[in-house]
PDB file of C-alpha atoms in Angstrom:
ATOM      1  CA  LEU A   1     -29.886 104.405 146.263  1.00 91.00           C
ATOM      2  CA  ARG A   2     -30.433 103.024 142.756  1.00 93.00           C
ATOM      3  CA  GLN A   3     -31.026 106.234 140.869  1.00 93.00           C
ATOM      4  CA  ALA A   4     -27.558 107.523 142.942  1.00 92.00           C
ATOM      5  CA  GLN A   5     -26.394 104.404 141.633  1.00 90.00           C
ATOM      6  CA  GLY A   6     -27.974 105.135 138.629  1.00 91.00           C
ATOM      7  CA  LEU A   7     -27.130 109.302 138.306  1.00 92.00           C
ATOM      8  CA  ALA A   8     -23.431 108.637 139.639  1.00 90.00           C
ATOM      9  CA  GLY A   9     -22.862 105.479 136.587  1.00 88.00           C
ATOM     10  CA  ASP A  10     -24.168 108.479 133.318  1.00 90.00           C
ATOM     11  CA  GLY A  11     -21.003 110.886 134.870  1.00 89.00           C
ATOM     12  CA  TYR A  12     -22.861 113.146 137.590  1.00 91.00           C
ATOM     13  CA  ARG A  13     -21.667 114.093 141.127  1.00 91.00           C
ATOM     14  CA  VAL A  14     -24.779 113.484 142.931  1.00 93.00           C
ATOM     15  CA  LEU A  15     -25.898 115.480 146.011  1.00 95.00           C
ATOM     16  CA  ALA A  16     -28.530 113.824 148.301  1.00 94.00           C
ATOM     17  CA  ILE A  17     -31.149 117.166 149.861  1.00 95.00           C
ATOM     18  CA  ALA A  18     -33.172 116.113 153.429  1.00 93.00           C
ATOM     19  CA  THR A  19     -34.475 117.877 156.144  1.00 93.00           C
ATOM     20  CA  GLY A  20     -35.004 117.169 159.475  1.00 88.00           C
ATOM     21  CA  SER A  21     -35.220 118.162 162.386  1.00 84.00           C
ATOM     22  CA  LEU A  22     -32.413 118.366 164.913  1.00 78.00           C
ATOM     23  CA  PRO A  23     -32.979 119.117 169.080  1.00 72.00           C
ATOM     24  CA  GLU A  24     -31.347 122.585 170.092  1.00 71.00           C
ATOM     25  CA  ALA A  25     -28.199 122.860 171.684  1.00 70.00           C
ATOM     26  CA  GLY A  26     -25.690 125.550 172.987  1.00 74.00           C
ATOM     27  CA  SER A  27     -23.032 126.865 171.890  1.00 77.00           C
ATOM     28  CA  ASP A  28     -20.524 124.076 172.425  1.00 80.00           C
ATOM     29  CA  PHE A  29     -23.132 121.556 169.649  1.00 81.00           C
ATOM     30  CA  VAL A  30     -21.083 119.088 167.341  1.00 83.00           C
ATOM     31  CA  LEU A  31     -22.970 118.393 164.852  1.00 82.00           C
ATOM     32  CA  THR A  32     -22.159 114.475 164.716  1.00 84.00           C
ATOM     33  CA  GLU A  33     -23.221 111.444 161.484  1.00 85.00           C
ATOM     34  CA  GLY A  34     -25.416 110.404 164.902  1.00 84.00           C
ATOM     35  CA  HIS A  35     -27.552 113.350 164.738  1.00 81.00           C
ATOM     36  CA  LEU A  36     -28.733 112.219 160.715  1.00 84.00           C
ATOM     37  CA  THR A  37     -31.354 110.106 162.469  1.00 86.00           C
ATOM     38  CA  GLY A  38     -35.380 110.362 161.083  1.00 87.00           C
ATOM     39  CA  LEU A  39     -34.398 112.230 157.676  1.00 91.00           C
ATOM     40  CA  THR A  40     -36.784 113.118 154.964  1.00 94.00           C
ATOM     41  CA  LEU A  41     -35.351 113.226 151.192  1.00 93.00           C
ATOM     42  CA  LEU A  42     -36.158 116.066 149.538  1.00 96.00           C
ATOM     43  CA  GLY A  43     -34.468 114.578 145.791  1.00 95.00           C
ATOM     44  CA  LEU A  44     -31.323 113.757 144.702  1.00 96.00           C
ATOM     45  CA  ALA A  45     -29.261 116.966 142.619  1.00 96.00           C
ATOM     46  CA  GLY A  46     -27.810 115.769 139.513  1.00 94.00           C
ATOM     47  CA  PHE A  47     -23.847 117.696 138.588  1.00 92.00           C
ATOM     48  CA  ILE A  48     -22.382 116.955 135.348  1.00 88.00           C
ATOM     49  CA  ASP A  49     -18.734 118.878 134.103  1.00 82.00           C
ATOM     50  CA  PRO A  50     -18.443 118.100 130.416  1.00 84.00           C
ATOM     51  CA  LEU A  51     -15.165 116.915 128.845  1.00 86.00           C
ATOM     52  CA  ARG A  52     -13.295 119.391 126.952  1.00 86.00           C
ATOM     53  CA  PRO A  53     -14.259 117.969 122.701  1.00 87.00           C
ATOM     54  CA  GLU A  54     -10.587 118.240 122.703  1.00 89.00           C
ATOM     55  CA  VAL A  55      -9.418 116.103 125.790  1.00 91.00           C
ATOM     56  CA  LYS A  56     -10.920 112.528 123.668  1.00 92.00           C
ATOM     57  CA  GLN A  57      -8.600 112.877 120.715  1.00 93.00           C
ATOM     58  CA  ALA A  58      -5.252 114.539 123.412  1.00 93.00           C
ATOM     59  CA  VAL A  59      -5.466 110.793 125.934  1.00 94.00           C
ATOM     60  CA  ALA A  60      -5.678 108.466 122.713  1.00 94.00           C
ATOM     61  CA  GLU A  61      -2.634 110.660 120.926  1.00 94.00           C
ATOM     62  CA  ALA A  62      -1.155 110.255 124.592  1.00 93.00           C
ATOM     63  CA  GLN A  63      -1.661 106.712 124.378  1.00 94.00           C
ATOM     64  CA  GLY A  64      -0.146 105.711 120.720  1.00 93.00           C
ATOM     65  CA  ALA A  65       3.089 108.163 122.181  1.00 92.00           C
ATOM     66  CA  GLY A  66       3.337 105.310 125.135  1.00 93.00           C
ATOM     67  CA  VAL A  67       1.762 107.261 128.045  1.00 94.00           C
ATOM     68  CA  ARG A  68      -0.143 106.065 130.333  1.00 94.00           C
ATOM     69  CA  VAL A  69      -2.781 108.382 131.525  1.00 95.00           C
ATOM     70  CA  ILE A  70      -4.367 107.860 135.174  1.00 95.00           C
ATOM     71  CA  MET A  71      -7.220 109.321 136.610  1.00 94.00           C
ATOM     72  CA  ILE A  72      -7.160 110.140 140.264  1.00 93.00           C
ATOM     73  CA  THR A  73     -10.030 111.879 141.923  1.00 91.00           C
ATOM     74  CA  GLY A  74     -12.296 112.020 144.563  1.00 88.00           C
ATOM     75  CA  ASP A  75     -15.313 111.250 143.539  1.00 89.00           C
ATOM     76  CA  HIS A  76     -17.888 108.058 143.460  1.00 90.00           C
ATOM     77  CA  PRO A  77     -16.198 105.333 141.437  1.00 92.00           C
ATOM     78  CA  ALA A  78     -19.033 104.803 139.476  1.00 91.00           C
ATOM     79  CA  THR A  79     -18.911 108.117 137.731  1.00 91.00           C
ATOM     80  CA  ALA A  80     -15.034 108.185 138.109  1.00 92.00           C
ATOM     81  CA  PHE A  81     -15.742 104.560 136.010  1.00 93.00           C
ATOM     82  CA  ALA A  82     -18.739 106.904 133.843  1.00 91.00           C
ATOM     83  CA  ILE A  83     -16.198 109.327 132.351  1.00 92.00           C
ATOM     84  CA  ALA A  84     -12.957 107.396 132.407  1.00 93.00           C
ATOM     85  CA  ARG A  85     -14.746 104.964 130.116  1.00 92.00           C
ATOM     86  CA  GLU A  86     -16.057 107.669 127.893  1.00 91.00           C
ATOM     87  CA  LEU A  87     -12.181 109.024 128.362  1.00 93.00           C
ATOM     88  CA  GLY A  88     -10.825 105.510 127.071  1.00 93.00           C
ATOM     89  CA  ILE A  89      -8.975 105.613 130.238  1.00 94.00           C
ATOM     90  CA  ALA A  90     -10.835 102.424 131.575  1.00 92.00           C
ATOM     91  CA  ASP A  91     -13.421 100.304 130.053  1.00 90.00           C
ATOM     92  CA  ALA A  92     -14.106  97.872 132.813  1.00 89.00           C
ATOM     93  CA  PRO A  93     -15.109  98.371 136.782  1.00 87.00           C
ATOM     94  CA  GLY A  94     -12.269  96.349 137.388  1.00 87.00           C
ATOM     95  CA  GLN A  95      -9.662  98.598 136.072  1.00 90.00           C
ATOM     96  CA  VAL A  96     -10.739 101.861 139.287  1.00 93.00           C
ATOM     97  CA  LEU A  97      -9.865 100.609 142.602  1.00 93.00           C
ATOM     98  CA  THR A  98     -11.265 103.016 145.856  1.00 93.00           C
ATOM     99  CA  GLY A  99      -9.315 105.109 148.603  1.00 90.00           C
ATOM    100  CA  GLN A 100     -10.770 102.216 151.365  1.00 90.00           C
ATOM    101  CA  GLU A 101      -9.568  99.283 148.878  1.00 90.00           C
ATOM    102  CA  LEU A 102      -6.258 100.733 148.637  1.00 88.00           C
ATOM    103  CA  ASP A 103      -5.637 101.140 152.476  1.00 88.00           C
ATOM    104  CA  ALA A 104      -7.666  97.907 153.033  1.00 87.00           C
ATOM    105  CA  LEU A 105      -5.023  96.049 151.236  1.00 84.00           C
ATOM    106  CA  SER A 106      -1.959  97.538 151.385  1.00 82.00           C
ATOM    107  CA  ALA A 107      -2.884  96.587 155.583  1.00 82.00           C
ATOM    108  CA  LYS A 108      -2.832  92.752 154.585  1.00 83.00           C
ATOM    109  CA  GLU A 109      -0.558  92.944 152.047  1.00 82.00           C
ATOM    110  CA  PRO A 110       1.515  95.526 150.696  1.00 77.00           C
ATOM    111  CA  GLN A 111       3.081  93.895 147.490  1.00 78.00           C
ATOM    112  CA  ALA A 112      -0.277  93.037 146.132  1.00 77.00           C
ATOM    113  CA  SER A 113      -0.859  96.984 146.497  1.00 77.00           C
ATOM    114  CA  LEU A 114       1.905  97.900 144.783  1.00 79.00           C
ATOM    115  CA  GLU A 115       0.657  95.543 141.659  1.00 82.00           C
ATOM    116  CA  ARG A 116      -2.401  96.307 141.887  1.00 84.00           C
ATOM    117  CA  VAL A 117      -1.761 100.271 141.878  1.00 85.00           C
ATOM    118  CA  ARG A 118      -0.085  99.209 138.809  1.00 85.00           C
ATOM    119  CA  GLN A 119      -2.049  98.105 136.873  1.00 86.00           C
ATOM    120  CA  VAL A 120      -5.150 100.214 138.336  1.00 90.00           C
ATOM    121  CA  ARG A 121      -6.270 103.263 135.973  1.00 92.00           C
ATOM    122  CA  VAL A 122      -8.575 105.066 137.933  1.00 95.00           C
ATOM    123  CA  PHE A 123      -8.491 105.297 142.036  1.00 94.00           C
ATOM    124  CA  ALA A 124     -11.975 106.984 142.875  1.00 94.00           C
ATOM    125  CA  ARG A 125     -12.337 108.239 146.394  1.00 92.00           C
ATOM    126  CA  VAL A 126      -9.307 109.095 146.943  1.00 92.00           C
ATOM    127  CA  ALA A 127      -7.732 110.661 150.427  1.00 89.00           C
ATOM    128  CA  PRO A 128      -4.937 113.486 149.578  1.00 85.00           C
ATOM    129  CA  HIS A 129      -2.201 111.390 151.672  1.00 88.00           C
ATOM    130  CA  GLN A 130      -3.406 108.406 149.256  1.00 91.00           C
ATOM    131  CA  LYS A 131      -2.659 111.076 145.737  1.00 91.00           C
ATOM    132  CA  LEU A 132       0.922 111.228 147.439  1.00 91.00           C
ATOM    133  CA  ALA A 133       0.654 107.470 148.646  1.00 90.00           C
ATOM    134  CA  ILE A 134       0.256 106.362 144.746  1.00 92.00           C
ATOM    135  CA  VAL A 135       2.257 108.551 143.056  1.00 93.00           C
ATOM    136  CA  ASP A 136       5.168 107.304 145.314  1.00 90.00           C
ATOM    137  CA  GLU A 137       4.505 103.375 144.553  1.00 88.00           C
ATOM    138  CA  LEU A 138       4.804 104.542 140.928  1.00 91.00           C
ATOM    139  CA  VAL A 139       7.935 106.547 141.389  1.00 91.00           C
ATOM    140  CA  LYS A 140       9.391 103.506 143.459  1.00 87.00           C
ATOM    141  CA  SER A 141       8.377 100.729 140.620  1.00 87.00           C
ATOM    142  CA  GLY A 142       9.908 102.994 138.542  1.00 90.00           C
ATOM    143  CA  GLU A 143       7.668 104.672 136.684  1.00 92.00           C
ATOM    144  CA  PHE A 144       8.589 108.407 135.164  1.00 94.00           C
ATOM    145  CA  VAL A 145       5.519 110.523 136.881  1.00 95.00           C
ATOM    146  CA  ALA A 146       4.201 113.436 135.998  1.00 95.00           C
ATOM    147  CA  VAL A 147       1.166 114.595 138.019  1.00 95.00           C
ATOM    148  CA  THR A 148      -1.665 117.353 136.853  1.00 93.00           C
ATOM    149  CA  GLY A 149      -3.634 119.158 139.787  1.00 91.00           C
ATOM    150  CA  ASP A 150      -4.959 122.399 140.972  1.00 91.00           C
ATOM    151  CA  GLY A 151      -5.987 121.903 144.619  1.00 90.00           C
ATOM    152  CA  VAL A 152      -3.975 122.745 147.532  1.00 91.00           C
ATOM    153  CA  ASN A 153      -4.985 118.999 148.709  1.00 89.00           C
ATOM    154  CA  ASP A 154      -2.453 117.798 145.219  1.00 91.00           C
ATOM    155  CA  ALA A 155       0.484 120.237 146.482  1.00 92.00           C
ATOM    156  CA  PRO A 156       1.624 116.780 147.907  1.00 92.00           C
ATOM    157  CA  ALA A 157       1.024 114.663 145.377  1.00 93.00           C
ATOM    158  CA  LEU A 158       2.785 117.154 142.387  1.00 94.00           C
ATOM    159  CA  ARG A 159       5.791 118.354 144.827  1.00 93.00           C
ATOM    160  CA  ARG A 160       6.360 114.270 144.296  1.00 93.00           C
ATOM    161  CA  ALA A 161       5.988 113.140 141.120  1.00 94.00           C
ATOM    162  CA  ASN A 162       9.293 113.998 138.435  1.00 95.00           C
ATOM    163  CA  ILE A 163       7.396 116.464 137.245  1.00 95.00           C
ATOM    164  CA  GLY A 164       4.344 118.486 138.754  1.00 95.00           C
ATOM    165  CA  VAL A 165       2.019 120.734 136.026  1.00 95.00           C
ATOM    166  CA  ALA A 166      -0.552 122.774 138.097  1.00 95.00           C
ATOM    167  CA  MET A 167      -3.234 124.516 136.441  1.00 93.00           C
ATOM    168  CA  GLY A 168      -3.286 127.906 136.093  1.00 91.00           C
ATOM    169  CA  SER A 169      -6.838 128.798 137.083  1.00 91.00           C
ATOM    170  CA  GLY A 170      -5.935 126.208 140.126  1.00 90.00           C
ATOM    171  CA  THR A 171      -4.811 127.292 143.741  1.00 92.00           C
ATOM    172  CA  ASP A 172      -1.296 129.804 144.279  1.00 93.00           C
ATOM    173  CA  ILE A 173       0.100 126.634 146.433  1.00 94.00           C
ATOM    174  CA  ALA A 174      -0.242 123.737 143.400  1.00 93.00           C
ATOM    175  CA  LYS A 175       1.211 125.894 140.802  1.00 94.00           C
ATOM    176  CA  ASP A 176       4.669 128.018 143.398  1.00 94.00           C
ATOM    177  CA  THR A 177       4.568 123.184 143.985  1.00 94.00           C
ATOM    178  CA  ALA A 178       4.889 122.442 140.891  1.00 94.00           C
ATOM    179  CA  MET A 179       7.578 122.319 138.567  1.00 95.00           C
ATOM    180  CA  ILE A 180       4.739 123.209 135.108  1.00 94.00           C
ATOM    181  CA  THR A 181       1.767 125.086 134.859  1.00 94.00           C
ATOM    182  CA  VAL A 182      -0.957 125.098 131.513  1.00 94.00           C
ATOM    183  CA  VAL A 183      -2.046 128.108 131.684  1.00 93.00           C
ATOM    184  CA  ASP A 184      -4.711 127.019 129.648  1.00 91.00           C
ATOM    185  CA  ASP A 185      -5.809 124.183 132.146  1.00 89.00           C
ATOM    186  CA  ASN A 186      -5.999 122.254 128.940  1.00 90.00           C
ATOM    187  CA  PHE A 187      -5.114 118.605 128.942  1.00 90.00           C
ATOM    188  CA  ALA A 188      -4.116 118.675 125.167  1.00 92.00           C
ATOM    189  CA  SER A 189      -1.647 121.045 125.566  1.00 93.00           C
ATOM    190  CA  ILE A 190       0.353 118.705 128.017  1.00 92.00           C
ATOM    191  CA  VAL A 191       0.474 116.051 125.415  1.00 93.00           C
ATOM    192  CA  ALA A 192       2.008 119.229 123.046  1.00 93.00           C
ATOM    193  CA  GLY A 193       4.450 119.506 125.211  1.00 92.00           C
ATOM    194  CA  ILE A 194       5.047 116.511 125.168  1.00 92.00           C
ATOM    195  CA  GLU A 195       5.569 115.655 121.938  1.00 93.00           C
ATOM    196  CA  GLU A 196       7.390 119.007 121.400  1.00 94.00           C
ATOM    197  CA  GLY A 197      10.384 117.695 124.245  1.00 93.00           C
ATOM    198  CA  ARG A 198      10.557 114.485 122.010  1.00 94.00           C
ATOM    199  CA  PHE A 199      11.385 116.300 119.131  1.00 96.00           C
ATOM    200  CA  ALA A 200      13.669 118.358 120.511  1.00 96.00           C
ATOM    201  CA  TYR A 201      15.456 114.754 121.842  1.00 96.00           C
ATOM    202  CA  ALA A 202      15.485 113.313 118.920  1.00 96.00           C
ATOM    203  CA  ASN A 203      17.182 116.807 117.937  1.00 97.00           C
ATOM    204  CA  VAL A 204      19.937 116.606 120.056  1.00 97.00           C
ATOM    205  CA  ARG A 205      20.440 112.936 119.218  1.00 96.00           C
ATOM    206  CA  LYS A 206      21.024 113.762 115.449  1.00 96.00           C
ATOM    207  CA  VAL A 207      23.302 116.193 116.537  1.00 96.00           C
ATOM    208  CA  THR A 208      25.263 114.051 118.693  1.00 96.00           C
ATOM    209  CA  LEU A 209      24.991 111.239 115.956  1.00 95.00           C
ATOM    210  CA  LEU A 210      26.659 113.420 113.292  1.00 95.00           C
ATOM    211  CA  LEU A 211      29.528 115.162 115.299  1.00 95.00           C
ATOM    212  CA  ILE A 212      30.505 111.876 116.427  1.00 95.00           C
ATOM    213  CA  SER A 213      30.805 110.369 113.418  1.00 94.00           C
ATOM    214  CA  THR A 214      32.054 112.993 111.469  1.00 93.00           C
ATOM    215  CA  GLY A 215      34.165 113.561 114.298  1.00 92.00           C
ATOM    216  CA  ALA A 216      35.291 110.312 113.829  1.00 90.00           C
ATOM    217  CA  ALA A 217      36.465 110.666 110.156  1.00 88.00           C
TER     218      ALA A 217
END
């Protein structure tokens, strides 16, 4: 467990491999967690998906522009925090909330759950229905929410968000549900899109102000 926690803390996804024997069973046999006893641990395998070099700078630019970047993942909390810390999204373990903790808080204190969702920067071990619940809470609190995703389980959250952004390499369901598809799978492209949108908005305001002022004159 210490080794697994250490690997997760370094940003690895950890797979434990073990061997053992099962009793012979018929065609109707269903494997359950109760059968997984008396196993011999063979070892741990750590997988890491390296961050693109431009992502950290893009996250910093988004935050500097007033965009709050939130990570929602099914990964282990330690893995999620290690990646979020490297990206500058979170700087303390207290900014990480698991799906199990979110469910427990929602059942006990719904209002406190809403406040916690507004504060948390990293959600780990999250189920698909919880992604939708998180986005729903943020939208209800008045946030303008953009969601990125590539899988089938991201589709409900992509649809609920103010803007759903699918990855070009993602599933057809994600791309059909989203409003925008980023063909290069690059977070920096999303930040560039926000920048261009703000330029266009600023230009519309300038032209409108010019027309009103000269028209009044």
